[in-house]
Structures are given as structure tokens and as C-alpha cells.
mmCIF file of C-alpha atoms in Angstrom:
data_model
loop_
_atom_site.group_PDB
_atom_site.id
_atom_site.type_symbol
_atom_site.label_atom_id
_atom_site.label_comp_id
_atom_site.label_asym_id
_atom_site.label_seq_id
_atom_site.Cartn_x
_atom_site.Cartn_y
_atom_site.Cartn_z
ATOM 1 C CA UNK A 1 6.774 3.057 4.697
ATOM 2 C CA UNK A 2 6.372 -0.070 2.513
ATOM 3 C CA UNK A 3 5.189 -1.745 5.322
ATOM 4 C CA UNK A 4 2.303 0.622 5.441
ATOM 5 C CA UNK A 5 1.723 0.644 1.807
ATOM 6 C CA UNK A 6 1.578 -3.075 2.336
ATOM 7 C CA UNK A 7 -1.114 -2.896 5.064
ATOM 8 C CA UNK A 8 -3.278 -0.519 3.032
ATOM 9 C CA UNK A 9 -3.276 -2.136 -0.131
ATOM 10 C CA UNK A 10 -4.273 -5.738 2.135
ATOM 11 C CA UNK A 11 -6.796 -3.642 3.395
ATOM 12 C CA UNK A 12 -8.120 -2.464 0.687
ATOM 13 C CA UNK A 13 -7.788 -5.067 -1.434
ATOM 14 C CA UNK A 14 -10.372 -7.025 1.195
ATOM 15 C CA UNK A 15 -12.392 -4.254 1.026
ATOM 16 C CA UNK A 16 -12.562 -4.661 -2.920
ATOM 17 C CA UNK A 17 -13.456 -8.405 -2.639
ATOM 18 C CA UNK A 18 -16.161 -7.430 -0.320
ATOM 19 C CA UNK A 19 -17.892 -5.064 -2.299
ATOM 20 C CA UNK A 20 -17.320 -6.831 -5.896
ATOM 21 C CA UNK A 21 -18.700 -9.986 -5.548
ATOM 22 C CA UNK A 22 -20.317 -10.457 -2.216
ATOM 23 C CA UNK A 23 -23.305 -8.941 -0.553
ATOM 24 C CA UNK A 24 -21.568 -8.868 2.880
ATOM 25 C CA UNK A 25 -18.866 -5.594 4.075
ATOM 26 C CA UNK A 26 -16.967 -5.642 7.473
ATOM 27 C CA UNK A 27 -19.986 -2.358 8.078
ATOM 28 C CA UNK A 28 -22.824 -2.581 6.402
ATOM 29 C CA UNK A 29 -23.689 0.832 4.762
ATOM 30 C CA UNK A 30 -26.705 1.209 6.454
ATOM 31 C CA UNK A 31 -25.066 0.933 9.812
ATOM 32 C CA UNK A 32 -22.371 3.837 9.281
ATOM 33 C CA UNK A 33 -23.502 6.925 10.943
ATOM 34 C CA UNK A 34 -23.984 9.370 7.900
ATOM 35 C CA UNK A 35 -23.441 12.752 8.914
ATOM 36 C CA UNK A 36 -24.603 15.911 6.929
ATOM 37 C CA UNK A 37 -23.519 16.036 3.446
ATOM 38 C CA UNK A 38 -22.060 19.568 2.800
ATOM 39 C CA UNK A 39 -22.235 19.523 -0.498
ATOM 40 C CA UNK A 40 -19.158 20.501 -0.929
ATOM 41 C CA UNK A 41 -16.632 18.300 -3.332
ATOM 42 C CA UNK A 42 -13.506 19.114 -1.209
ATOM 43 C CA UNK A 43 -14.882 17.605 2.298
ATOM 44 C CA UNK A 44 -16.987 14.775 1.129
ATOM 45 C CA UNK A 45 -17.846 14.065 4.649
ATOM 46 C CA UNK A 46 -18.027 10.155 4.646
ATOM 47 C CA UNK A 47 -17.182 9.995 8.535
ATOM 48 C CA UNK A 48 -16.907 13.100 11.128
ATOM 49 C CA UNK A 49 -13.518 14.545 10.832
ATOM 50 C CA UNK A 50 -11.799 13.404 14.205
ATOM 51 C CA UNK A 51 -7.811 15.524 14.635
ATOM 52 C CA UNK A 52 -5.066 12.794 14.630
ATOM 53 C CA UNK A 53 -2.486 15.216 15.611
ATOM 54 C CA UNK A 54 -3.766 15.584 19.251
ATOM 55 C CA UNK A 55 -3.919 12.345 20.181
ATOM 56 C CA UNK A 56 -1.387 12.532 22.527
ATOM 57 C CA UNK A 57 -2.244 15.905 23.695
ATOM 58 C CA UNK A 58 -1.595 19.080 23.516
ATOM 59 C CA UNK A 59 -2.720 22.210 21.526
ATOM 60 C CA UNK A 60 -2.631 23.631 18.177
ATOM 61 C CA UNK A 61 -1.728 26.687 15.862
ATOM 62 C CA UNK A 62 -3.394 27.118 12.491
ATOM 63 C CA UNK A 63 0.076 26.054 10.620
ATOM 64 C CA UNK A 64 -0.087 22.547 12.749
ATOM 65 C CA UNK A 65 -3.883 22.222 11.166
ATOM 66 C CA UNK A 66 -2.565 23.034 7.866
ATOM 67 C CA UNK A 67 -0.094 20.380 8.606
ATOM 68 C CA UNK A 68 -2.280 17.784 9.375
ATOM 69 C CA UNK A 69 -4.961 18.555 6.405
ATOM 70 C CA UNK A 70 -1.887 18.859 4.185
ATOM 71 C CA UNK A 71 -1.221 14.876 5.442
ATOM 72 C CA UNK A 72 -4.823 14.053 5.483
ATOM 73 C CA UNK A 73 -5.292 15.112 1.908
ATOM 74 C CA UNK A 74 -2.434 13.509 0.782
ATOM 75 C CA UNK A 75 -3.343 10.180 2.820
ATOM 76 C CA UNK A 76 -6.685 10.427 1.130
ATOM 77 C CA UNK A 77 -5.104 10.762 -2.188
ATOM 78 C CA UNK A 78 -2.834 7.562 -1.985
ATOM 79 C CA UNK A 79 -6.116 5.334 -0.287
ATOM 80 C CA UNK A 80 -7.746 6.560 -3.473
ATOM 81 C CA UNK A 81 -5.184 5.704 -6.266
ATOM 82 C CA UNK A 82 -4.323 2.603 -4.590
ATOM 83 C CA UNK A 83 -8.672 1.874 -4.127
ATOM 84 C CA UNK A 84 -10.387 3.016 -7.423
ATOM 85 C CA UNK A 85 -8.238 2.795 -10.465
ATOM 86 C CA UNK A 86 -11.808 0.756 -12.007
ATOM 87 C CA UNK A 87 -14.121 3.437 -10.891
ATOM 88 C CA UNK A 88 -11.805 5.597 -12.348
ATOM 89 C CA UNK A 89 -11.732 3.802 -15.380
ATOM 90 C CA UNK A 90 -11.096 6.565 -18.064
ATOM 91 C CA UNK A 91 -7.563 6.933 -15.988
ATOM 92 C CA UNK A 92 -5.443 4.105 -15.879
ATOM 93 C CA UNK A 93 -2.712 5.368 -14.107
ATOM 94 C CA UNK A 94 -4.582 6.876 -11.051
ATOM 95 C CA UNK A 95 -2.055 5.634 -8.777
ATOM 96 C CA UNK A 96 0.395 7.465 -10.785
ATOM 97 C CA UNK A 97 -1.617 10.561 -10.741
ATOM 98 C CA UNK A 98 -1.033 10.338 -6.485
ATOM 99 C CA UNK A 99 2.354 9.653 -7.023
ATOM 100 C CA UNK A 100 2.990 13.012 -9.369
ATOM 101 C CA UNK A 101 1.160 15.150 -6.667
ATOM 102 C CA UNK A 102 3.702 13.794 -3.773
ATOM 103 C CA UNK A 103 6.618 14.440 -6.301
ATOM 104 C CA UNK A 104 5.547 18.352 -7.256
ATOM 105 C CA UNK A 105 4.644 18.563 -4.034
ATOM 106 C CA UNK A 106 7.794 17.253 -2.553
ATOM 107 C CA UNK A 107 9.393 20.328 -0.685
ATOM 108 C CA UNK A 108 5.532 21.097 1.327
ATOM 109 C CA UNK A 109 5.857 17.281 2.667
ATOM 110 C CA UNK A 110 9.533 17.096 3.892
ATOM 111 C CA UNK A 111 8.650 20.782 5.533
ATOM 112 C CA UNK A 112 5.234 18.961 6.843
ATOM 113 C CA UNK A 113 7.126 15.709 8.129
ATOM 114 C CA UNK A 114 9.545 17.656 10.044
ATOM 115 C CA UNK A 115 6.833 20.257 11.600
ATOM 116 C CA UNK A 116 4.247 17.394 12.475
ATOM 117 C CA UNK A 117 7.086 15.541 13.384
ATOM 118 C CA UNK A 118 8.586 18.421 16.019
ATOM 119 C CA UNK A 119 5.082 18.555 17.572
ATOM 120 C CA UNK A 120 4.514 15.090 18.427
ATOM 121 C CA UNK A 121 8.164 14.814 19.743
ATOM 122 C CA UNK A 122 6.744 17.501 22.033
ATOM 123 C CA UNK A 123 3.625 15.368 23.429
ATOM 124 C CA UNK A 124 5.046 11.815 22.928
ATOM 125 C CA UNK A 125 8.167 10.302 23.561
ATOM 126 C CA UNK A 126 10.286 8.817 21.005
ATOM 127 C CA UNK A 127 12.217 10.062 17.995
ATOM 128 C CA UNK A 128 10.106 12.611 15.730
ATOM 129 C CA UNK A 129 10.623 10.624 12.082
ATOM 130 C CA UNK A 130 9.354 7.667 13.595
ATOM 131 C CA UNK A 131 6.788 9.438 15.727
ATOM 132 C CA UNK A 132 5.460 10.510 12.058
ATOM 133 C CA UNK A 133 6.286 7.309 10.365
ATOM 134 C CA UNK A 134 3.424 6.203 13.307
ATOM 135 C CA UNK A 135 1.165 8.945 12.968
ATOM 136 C CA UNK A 136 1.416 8.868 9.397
ATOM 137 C CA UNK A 137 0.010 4.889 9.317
ATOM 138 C CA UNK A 138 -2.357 5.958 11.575
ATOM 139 C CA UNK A 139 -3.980 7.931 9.329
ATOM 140 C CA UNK A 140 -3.141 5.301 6.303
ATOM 141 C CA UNK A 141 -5.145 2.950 8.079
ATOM 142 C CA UNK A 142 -7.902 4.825 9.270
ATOM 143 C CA UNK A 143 -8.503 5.918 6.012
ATOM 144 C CA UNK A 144 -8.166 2.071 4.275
ATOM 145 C CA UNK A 145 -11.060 1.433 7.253
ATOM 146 C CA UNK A 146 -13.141 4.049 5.755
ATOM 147 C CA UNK A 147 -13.118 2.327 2.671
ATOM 148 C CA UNK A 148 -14.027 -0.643 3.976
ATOM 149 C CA UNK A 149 -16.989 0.713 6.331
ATOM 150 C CA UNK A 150 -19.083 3.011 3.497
ATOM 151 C CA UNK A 151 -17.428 0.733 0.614
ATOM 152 C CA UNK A 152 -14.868 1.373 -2.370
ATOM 153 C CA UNK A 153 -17.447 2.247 -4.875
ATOM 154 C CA UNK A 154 -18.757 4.884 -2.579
ATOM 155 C CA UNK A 155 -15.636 6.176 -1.349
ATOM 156 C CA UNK A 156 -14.589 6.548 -4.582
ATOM 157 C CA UNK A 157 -17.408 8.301 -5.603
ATOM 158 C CA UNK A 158 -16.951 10.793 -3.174
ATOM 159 C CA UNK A 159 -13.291 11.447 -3.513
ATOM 160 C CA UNK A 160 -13.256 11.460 -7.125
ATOM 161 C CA UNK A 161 -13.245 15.249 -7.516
ATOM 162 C CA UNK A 162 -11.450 15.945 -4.831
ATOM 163 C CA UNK A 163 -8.536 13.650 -6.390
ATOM 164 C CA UNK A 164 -8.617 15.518 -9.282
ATOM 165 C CA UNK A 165 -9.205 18.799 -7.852
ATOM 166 C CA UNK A 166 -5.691 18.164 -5.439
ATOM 167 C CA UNK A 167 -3.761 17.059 -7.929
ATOM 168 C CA UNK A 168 -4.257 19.322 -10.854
ATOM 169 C CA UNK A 169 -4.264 22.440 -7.985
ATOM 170 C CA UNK A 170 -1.245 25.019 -8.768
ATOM 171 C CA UNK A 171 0.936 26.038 -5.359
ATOM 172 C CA UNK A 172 -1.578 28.555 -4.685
ATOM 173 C CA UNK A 173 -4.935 27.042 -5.340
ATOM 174 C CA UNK A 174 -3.418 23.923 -2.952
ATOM 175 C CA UNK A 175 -2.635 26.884 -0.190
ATOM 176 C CA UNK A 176 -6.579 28.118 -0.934
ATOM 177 C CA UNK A 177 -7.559 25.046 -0.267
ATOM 178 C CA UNK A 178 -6.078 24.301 2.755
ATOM 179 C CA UNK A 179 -6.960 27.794 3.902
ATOM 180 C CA UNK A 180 -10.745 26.343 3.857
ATOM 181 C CA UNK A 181 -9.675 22.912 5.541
ATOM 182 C CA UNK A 182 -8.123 24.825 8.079
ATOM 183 C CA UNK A 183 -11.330 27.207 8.569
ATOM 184 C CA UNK A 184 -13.755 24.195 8.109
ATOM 185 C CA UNK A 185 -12.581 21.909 10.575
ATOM 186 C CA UNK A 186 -10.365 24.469 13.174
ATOM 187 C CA UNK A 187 -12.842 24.044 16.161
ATOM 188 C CA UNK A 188 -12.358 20.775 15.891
ATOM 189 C CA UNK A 189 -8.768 21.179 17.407
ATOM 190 C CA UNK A 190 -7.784 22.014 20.664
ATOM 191 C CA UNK A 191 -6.202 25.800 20.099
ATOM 192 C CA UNK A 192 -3.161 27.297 21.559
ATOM 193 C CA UNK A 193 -4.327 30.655 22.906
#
């Protein structure tokens, strides 16, 4: 896990160099297909959601997708402290803040490792912690890309209320929420009948 921590915060902070004091990004903004903005503050939409999970193969139930946006939320939320902590300036700790949502929301993950974990074991080969150690710094570093494509001031833009939204959410308003993940991006997935 450090090692991944390590990679994103390389990544990012070349992403922050870029956009600070240069005119030049690895994607110029203009370049990045922009899909529909939904106006909603939950999905900000910067790139089309693509399922990680799948990858390998195989189908999904709606508590896999739950999984996954559980992960992808949570994989936003650490790009995001580790990315904009000065767009965020009126919260210095916004690293923190992450870390406090993956604390009270300790008991969802370990349940969420081990299911996410059980299904790729089932389409891959290999042991299922590491198989979500992998899958898990997939999604790390496809997220740190994003950043680096549409830019940190953007992306930080975009995920600020989200960030706040996730990590001031009670147990129930977090299930609510990933009730409407789940419904938003479902036929993305392929579904076990």
C-alpha cells in the first residue's frame, strides 16, 4: 500500500508542477473528451465511468457494484486529499479529512476488500488480498491520471463537494448514496442474470 501511496503522490505531485507554473499538461484540456455534465455534485463526470471490477471477466450483482463505487469513492477521496489541500485552502488538513472517512468507515472497507477480493479470485488467478492490493492501485492510478489529463485545479473543483458530501455522510446517507451510484452507472456492468 505505501508503494501505491508513493506512486500517486509522484503522480500527482507532477501533475501539480504542470499546472502551477507551466503552460504545458501531459493532456491538454482541450484534448480530453468532455462528456455531458450531469449536473449533479456526486458524479462530476470528468471522464466516462469505465467498471474496473470486470476486467478480467465475468458478471456482476448489485452488491459487487456497490463494492466497487464504495472503492471508487474512497479512491477518489484519497487522490483528492493527497491533490488539493491549496484549492481547498480554508481546510488544512484535507488529507486528514480522507483519512477520518477510511477510519469511521473502517468495518464497510475490510467487508469491501474481502468481497471484491472473493470475486476477482473467481476470474483471475492469484491470491484475493493481493488480487485487491492490484485492483485497488489500479484504480489509484487511474484516478492520479485523471488529475493529470483535465488538471488539479479542475479536478478539484469538481470533487470538492463530493469530498465533503462523503465524508460528512452518516451510515445511511453513505448507503443512499451508493444506492444512486449503483442505479447511475449499473448498465455499465456486465449483470449476472
Amino acid at each position: 500500500m505505501k508503494a501505491v501511496v508513493a506512486a500517486i503522490v509522484l503522480s500527482l505531485m507532477l501533475a501539480g508542477c504542470m499546472s502551477e507554473g507551466s503552460n504545458t499538461s501531459v493532456l491538454p484540456v482541450s484534448n480530453v473528451p468532455q462528456p455531458p455534465r450531469s449536473g449533479d455534485s456526486l458524479f462530476p463526470d470528468l471522464a466516462e465511468f469505465q467498471p474496473h471490477i470486470t476486467e478480467g471477466g465475468g458478471c456482476v450483482t448489485d452488491r459487487e457494484i456497490t463494492a466497487e463505487q464504495f472503492i471508487a469513492f474512497r479512491t477518489a477521496m484519497m487522490v483528492t486529499g493527497l491533490t488539493c489541500r491549496r484549492a481547498y485552502n480554508a481546510d488544512e488538513d484535507v488529507f486528514g479529512t480522507y483519512q477520518q472517512f477510511t477510519v469511521d468507515n473502517a468495518q464497510r472497507l475490510r467487508e469491501t476488500q474481502n468481497l471484491i477480493g472473493a470475486y476477482l479470485a473467481r476470474y483471475r488467478p492469484g491470491n484475493s488480498s493481493r488480487l485487491f492490493d492490484t485492483y485497488q492501485t489500479e484504480l489509484a492510478n487511474a484516478e492520479a491520471l485523471l488529475v493529470t489529463s483535465v488538471s488539479a485545479s479542475r479536478y478539484c473543483q469538481a470533487q470538492r463537494e463530493r469530498f465533503y458530501r462523503l465524508a460528512e455522510a452518516s451510515p445511511d446517507e453513505l448507503e443512499r448514496i451508493l444506492d444512486l451510484a449503483v442505479e447511475r452507472y449499473r448498465d455499465t456492468y456486465e449483470l449476472c442474470s
